Coordinates of C-alpha atoms and ligand atoms in Angstrom, one line a residue:
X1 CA 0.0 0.0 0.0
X2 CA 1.2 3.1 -1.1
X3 CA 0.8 5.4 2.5
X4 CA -0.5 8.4 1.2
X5 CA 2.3 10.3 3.7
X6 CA 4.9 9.6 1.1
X7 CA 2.8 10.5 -1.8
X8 CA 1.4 14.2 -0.4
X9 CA 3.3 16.7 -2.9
X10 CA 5.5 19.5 -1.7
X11 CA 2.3 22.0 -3.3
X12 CA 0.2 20.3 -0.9
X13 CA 1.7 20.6 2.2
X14 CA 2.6 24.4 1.6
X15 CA -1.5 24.9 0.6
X16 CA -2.5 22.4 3.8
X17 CA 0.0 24.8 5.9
X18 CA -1.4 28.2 5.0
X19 CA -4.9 27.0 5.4
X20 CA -4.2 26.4 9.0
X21 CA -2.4 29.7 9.7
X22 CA -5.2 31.6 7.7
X23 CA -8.1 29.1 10.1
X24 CA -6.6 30.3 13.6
X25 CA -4.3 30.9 16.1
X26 CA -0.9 28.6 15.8
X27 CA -0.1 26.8 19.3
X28 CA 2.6 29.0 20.6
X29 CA 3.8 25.3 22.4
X30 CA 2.8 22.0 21.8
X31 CA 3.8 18.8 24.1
X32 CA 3.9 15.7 22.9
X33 CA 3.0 12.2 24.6
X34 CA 4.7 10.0 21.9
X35 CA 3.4 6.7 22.7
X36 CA 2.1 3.6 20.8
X37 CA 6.0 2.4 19.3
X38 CA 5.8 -0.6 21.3
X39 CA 2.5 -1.8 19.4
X40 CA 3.1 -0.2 16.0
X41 CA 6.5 -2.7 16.0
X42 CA 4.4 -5.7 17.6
X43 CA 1.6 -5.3 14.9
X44 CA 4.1 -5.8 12.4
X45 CA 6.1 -8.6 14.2
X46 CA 9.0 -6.6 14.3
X47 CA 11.1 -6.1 17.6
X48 CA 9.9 -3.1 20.1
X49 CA 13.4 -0.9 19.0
X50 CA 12.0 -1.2 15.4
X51 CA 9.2 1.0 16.7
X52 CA 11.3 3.4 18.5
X53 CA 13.7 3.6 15.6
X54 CA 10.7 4.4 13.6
X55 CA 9.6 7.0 15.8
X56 CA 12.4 9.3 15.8
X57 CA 11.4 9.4 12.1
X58 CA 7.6 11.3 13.0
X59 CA 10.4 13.3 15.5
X60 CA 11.9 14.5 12.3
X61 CA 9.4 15.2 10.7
X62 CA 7.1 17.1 13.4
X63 CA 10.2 19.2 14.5
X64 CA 10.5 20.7 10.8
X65 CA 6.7 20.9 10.6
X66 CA 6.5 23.0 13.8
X67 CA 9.3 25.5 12.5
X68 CA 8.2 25.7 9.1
X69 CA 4.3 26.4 10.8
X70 CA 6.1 29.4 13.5
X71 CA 5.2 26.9 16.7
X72 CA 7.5 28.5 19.4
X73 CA 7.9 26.1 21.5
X74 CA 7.5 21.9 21.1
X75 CA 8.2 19.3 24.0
X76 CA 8.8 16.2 23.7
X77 CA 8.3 13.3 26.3
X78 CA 11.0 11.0 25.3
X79 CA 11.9 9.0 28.1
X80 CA 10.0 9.0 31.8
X81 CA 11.7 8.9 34.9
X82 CA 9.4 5.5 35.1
X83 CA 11.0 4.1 32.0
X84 CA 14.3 3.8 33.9
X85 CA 12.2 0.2 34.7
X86 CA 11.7 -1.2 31.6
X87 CA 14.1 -4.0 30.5
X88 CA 17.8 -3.3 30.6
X89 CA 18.1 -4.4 27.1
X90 CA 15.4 -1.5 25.8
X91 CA 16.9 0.9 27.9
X92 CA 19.9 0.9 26.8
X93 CA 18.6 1.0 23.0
X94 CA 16.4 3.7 23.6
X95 CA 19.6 5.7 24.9
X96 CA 21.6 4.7 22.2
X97 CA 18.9 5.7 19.7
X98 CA 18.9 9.0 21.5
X99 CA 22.4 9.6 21.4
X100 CA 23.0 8.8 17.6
X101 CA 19.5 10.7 17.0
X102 CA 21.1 13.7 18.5
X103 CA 24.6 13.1 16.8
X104 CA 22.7 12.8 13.1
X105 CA 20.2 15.4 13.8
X106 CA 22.2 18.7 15.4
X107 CA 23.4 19.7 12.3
X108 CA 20.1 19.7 10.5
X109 CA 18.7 21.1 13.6
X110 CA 21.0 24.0 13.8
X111 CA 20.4 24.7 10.1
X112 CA 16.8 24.7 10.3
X113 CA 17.4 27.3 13.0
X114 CA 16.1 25.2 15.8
X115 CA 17.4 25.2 19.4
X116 CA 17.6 22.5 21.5
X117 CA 17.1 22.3 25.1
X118 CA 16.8 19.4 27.8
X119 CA 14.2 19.2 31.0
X120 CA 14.5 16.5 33.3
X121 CA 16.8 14.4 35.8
X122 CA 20.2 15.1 32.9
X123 CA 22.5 13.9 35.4
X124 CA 21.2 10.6 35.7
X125 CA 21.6 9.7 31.6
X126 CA 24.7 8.0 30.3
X127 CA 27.5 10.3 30.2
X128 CA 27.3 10.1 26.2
X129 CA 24.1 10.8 26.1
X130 CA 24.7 14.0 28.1
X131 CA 27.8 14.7 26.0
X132 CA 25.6 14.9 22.7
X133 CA 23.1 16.6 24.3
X134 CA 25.1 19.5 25.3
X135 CA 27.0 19.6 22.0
X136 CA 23.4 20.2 20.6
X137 CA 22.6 22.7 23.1
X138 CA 25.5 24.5 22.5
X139 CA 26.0 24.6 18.8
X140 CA 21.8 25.6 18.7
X141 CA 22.2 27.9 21.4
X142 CA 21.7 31.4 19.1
X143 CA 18.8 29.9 16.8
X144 CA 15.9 32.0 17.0
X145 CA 13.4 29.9 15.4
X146 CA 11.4 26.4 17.3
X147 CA 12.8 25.6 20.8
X148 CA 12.8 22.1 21.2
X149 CA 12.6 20.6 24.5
X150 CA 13.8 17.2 25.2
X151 CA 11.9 15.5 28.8
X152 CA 14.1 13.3 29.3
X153 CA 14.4 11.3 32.7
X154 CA 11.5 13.9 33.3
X155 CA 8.3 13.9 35.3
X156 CA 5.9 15.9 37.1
X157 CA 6.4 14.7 40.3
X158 CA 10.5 14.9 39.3
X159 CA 9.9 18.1 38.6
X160 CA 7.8 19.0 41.5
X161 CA 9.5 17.9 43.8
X162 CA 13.0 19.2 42.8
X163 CA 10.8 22.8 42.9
X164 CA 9.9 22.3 46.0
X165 CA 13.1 21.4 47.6
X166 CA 15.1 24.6 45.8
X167 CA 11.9 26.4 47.2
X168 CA 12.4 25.2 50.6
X169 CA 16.2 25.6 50.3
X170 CA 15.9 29.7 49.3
X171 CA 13.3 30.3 52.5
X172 CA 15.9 28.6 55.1
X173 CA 18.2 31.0 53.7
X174 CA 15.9 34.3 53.7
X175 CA 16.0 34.6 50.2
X176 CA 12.6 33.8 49.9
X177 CA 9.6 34.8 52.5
X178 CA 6.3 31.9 52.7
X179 CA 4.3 34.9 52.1
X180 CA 6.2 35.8 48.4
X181 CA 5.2 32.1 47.4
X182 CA 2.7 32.5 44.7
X183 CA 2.1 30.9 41.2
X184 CA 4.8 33.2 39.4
X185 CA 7.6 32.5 42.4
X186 CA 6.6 28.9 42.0
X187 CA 7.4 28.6 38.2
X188 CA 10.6 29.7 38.6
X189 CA 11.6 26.9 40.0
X190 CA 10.1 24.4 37.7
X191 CA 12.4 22.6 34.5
X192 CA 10.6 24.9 32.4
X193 CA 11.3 27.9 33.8
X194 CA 10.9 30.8 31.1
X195 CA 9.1 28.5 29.0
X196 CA 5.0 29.5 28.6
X197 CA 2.9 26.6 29.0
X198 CA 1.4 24.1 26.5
X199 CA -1.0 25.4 24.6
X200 CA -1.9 22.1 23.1
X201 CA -1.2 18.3 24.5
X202 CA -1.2 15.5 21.9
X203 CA -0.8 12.2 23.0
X204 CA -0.6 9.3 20.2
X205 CA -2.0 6.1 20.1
X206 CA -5.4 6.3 21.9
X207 CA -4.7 6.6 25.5
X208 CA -6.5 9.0 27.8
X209 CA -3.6 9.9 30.5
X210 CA -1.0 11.9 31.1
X211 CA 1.2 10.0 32.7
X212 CA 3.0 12.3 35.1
X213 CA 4.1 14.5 32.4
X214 CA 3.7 18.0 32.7
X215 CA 1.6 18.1 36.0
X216 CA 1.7 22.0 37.0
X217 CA 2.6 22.9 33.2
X218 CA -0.7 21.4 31.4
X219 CA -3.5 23.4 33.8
X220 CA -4.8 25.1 30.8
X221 CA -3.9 22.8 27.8
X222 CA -5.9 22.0 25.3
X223 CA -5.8 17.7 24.8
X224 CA -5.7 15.8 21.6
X225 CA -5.8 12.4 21.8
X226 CA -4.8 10.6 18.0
X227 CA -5.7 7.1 18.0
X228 CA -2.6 7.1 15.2
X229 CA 0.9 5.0 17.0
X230 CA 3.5 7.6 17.4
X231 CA 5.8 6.1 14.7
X232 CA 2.5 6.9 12.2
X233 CA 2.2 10.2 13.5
X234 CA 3.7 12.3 10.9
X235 CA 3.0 16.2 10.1
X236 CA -1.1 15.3 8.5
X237 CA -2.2 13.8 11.9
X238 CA -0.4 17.0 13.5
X239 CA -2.2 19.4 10.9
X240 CA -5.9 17.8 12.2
X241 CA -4.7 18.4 16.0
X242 CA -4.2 22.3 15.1
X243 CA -7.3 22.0 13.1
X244 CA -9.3 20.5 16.4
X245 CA -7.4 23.0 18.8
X246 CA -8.5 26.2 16.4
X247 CA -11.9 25.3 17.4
X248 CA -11.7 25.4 21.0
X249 CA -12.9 27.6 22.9
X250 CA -10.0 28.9 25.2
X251 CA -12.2 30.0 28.6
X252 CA -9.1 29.8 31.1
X253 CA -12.1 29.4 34.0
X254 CA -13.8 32.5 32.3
X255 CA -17.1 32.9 30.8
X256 CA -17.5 33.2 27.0
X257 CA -18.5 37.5 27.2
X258 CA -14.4 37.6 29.2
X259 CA -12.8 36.2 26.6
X260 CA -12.7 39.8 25.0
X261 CA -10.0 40.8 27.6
X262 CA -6.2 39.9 27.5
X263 CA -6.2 37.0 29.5
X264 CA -3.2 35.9 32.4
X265 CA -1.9 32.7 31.6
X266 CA -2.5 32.3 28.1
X267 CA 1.1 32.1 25.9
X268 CA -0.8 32.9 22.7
X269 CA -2.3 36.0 24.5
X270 CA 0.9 37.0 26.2
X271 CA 3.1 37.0 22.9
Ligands
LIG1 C1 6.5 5.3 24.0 O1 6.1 4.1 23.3 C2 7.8 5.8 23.6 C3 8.9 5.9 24.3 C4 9.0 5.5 25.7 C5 10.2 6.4 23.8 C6 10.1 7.6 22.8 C7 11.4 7.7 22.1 C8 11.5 8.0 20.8 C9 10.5 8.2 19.8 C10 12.9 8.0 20.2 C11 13.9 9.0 20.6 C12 13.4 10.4 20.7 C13 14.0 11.5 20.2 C14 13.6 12.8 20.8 C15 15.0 11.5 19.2 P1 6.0 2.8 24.1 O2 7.3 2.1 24.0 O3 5.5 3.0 25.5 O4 4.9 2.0 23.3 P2 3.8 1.0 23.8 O5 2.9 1.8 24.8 O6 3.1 0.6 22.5 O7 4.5 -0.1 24.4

């Protein structure tokens, strides 16, 4: 079967693309559950890594997507501080496949203007992982265009947590009162830090959860679930969650007549 990803023309995609920034607003940050490789390699009998291997292709491909369509910010859940228990064997794959993705991508990256950033528990990947991750960070460092975030060894509680403690850390030493802890103070202390939050959540392959991904960060995202595996998902399937997300109404605990007022909170509004 001809999959009718490889056949879209060039024409096409550019048309499909300004018809979604003529519909409505662009997601100034998207976050990405990528999930489903697993089954999109059992359904074909082919081992689980063939399904992560496969995946990093839909990475490529929704990373140039997302610059070419102005997205600010995208992150990507790419390996759970849960995932450290999965076999040994597919561990260490899935850090190799991240180290050589990293290795084959940075220059394309860098070209495409992209920069790339980490969140997440960095200290506790392979040394070579972190090596390539920082060579990436470093020679993106200046692009202006889509900030990629890598969660790796990331999750919400992780992330919580570490807040917390820093938190608790700066009001035994005075720099910090309990009465100057607020939202705003609290963010500062979070992975993403600077970054607005997710506009839109897509997770892939059917599941309704959010798996202790961004747990303070997603308050006031919109959620697409695809029932497309992640190594399917490719830049079609991310057109229709844009299409879905420019018909949401954005209330932000408001009533419709607010929604006329700059609203606090919203990146798209804050820009
Ligand atoms: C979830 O599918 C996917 C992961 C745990 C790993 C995602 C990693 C990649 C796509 C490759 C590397 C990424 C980058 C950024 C280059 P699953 O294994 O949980 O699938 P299942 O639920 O079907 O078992």
């Amino acid at each position: 079967m001809i999959s009718r990803r490889v056949k879209s023309s060039k024409e096409d995609d550019d048309r499909l693309q300004s018809q979604l920034k003529l519909n409505g607003t662009i997601p100034v940050h998207i976050a990405i559950i990528m999930d489903g490789n697993g089954r999109w390699a059992k359904k074909r009998n082919l081992p689980r890594i063939a399904g992560h291997k496969e995946g990093v292709e839909s990475v490529r491909d929704i990373v140039e997507v997302c610059g070419q369509l102005g997205v600010k910010h995208l992150t990507l859940y790419a390996f759970s501080t849960e995932n450290w228990k999965r076999p040994k064997d597919e561990v260490s794959m899935l850090m190799r496949l991240l180290m050589n993705a990293l290795r084959d991508e940075t220059d394309r990256l860098h070209k495409n203007n992209v920069s790339v950033n980490a969140i997440g528990d960095i200290d506790a990947l392979p040394i070579e992982v972190q090596n390539e991750l920082n060579d990436a960070k470093t020679k993106t460092a200046t692009n202006t265009g889509l900030q990629l975030h890598l969660a790796l060894s990331y999750s919400g509680r992780w992330d919580l947590t570490e807040a917390i403690k820093k938190l608790a850390y700066d009001v035994k030493k005075g720099i910090l009162q309990p009465d100057q802890i607020d939202t705003k103070a609290i963010e500062k202390y979070l992975a993403t830090n600077g970054i607005p939050d997710p506009d839109l959540l897509v997770r892939t392959s059917g599941e309704f959860r959010i798996s202790n991904f961004l747990l303070w960060q997603l308050a006031y995202s919109e959620i697409f679930i695809s029932p497309v595996c992640w190594p399917d998902f490719r830049r079609r399937e991310l057109y229709e969650a844009i299409t879905d997300f420019q018909k949401r109404e954005r209330r932000f605990g408001l009533v419709s007549e607010q929604l006329k007022e700059p609203l606090e909170g919203s990146s798209i509004i804050k820009k």
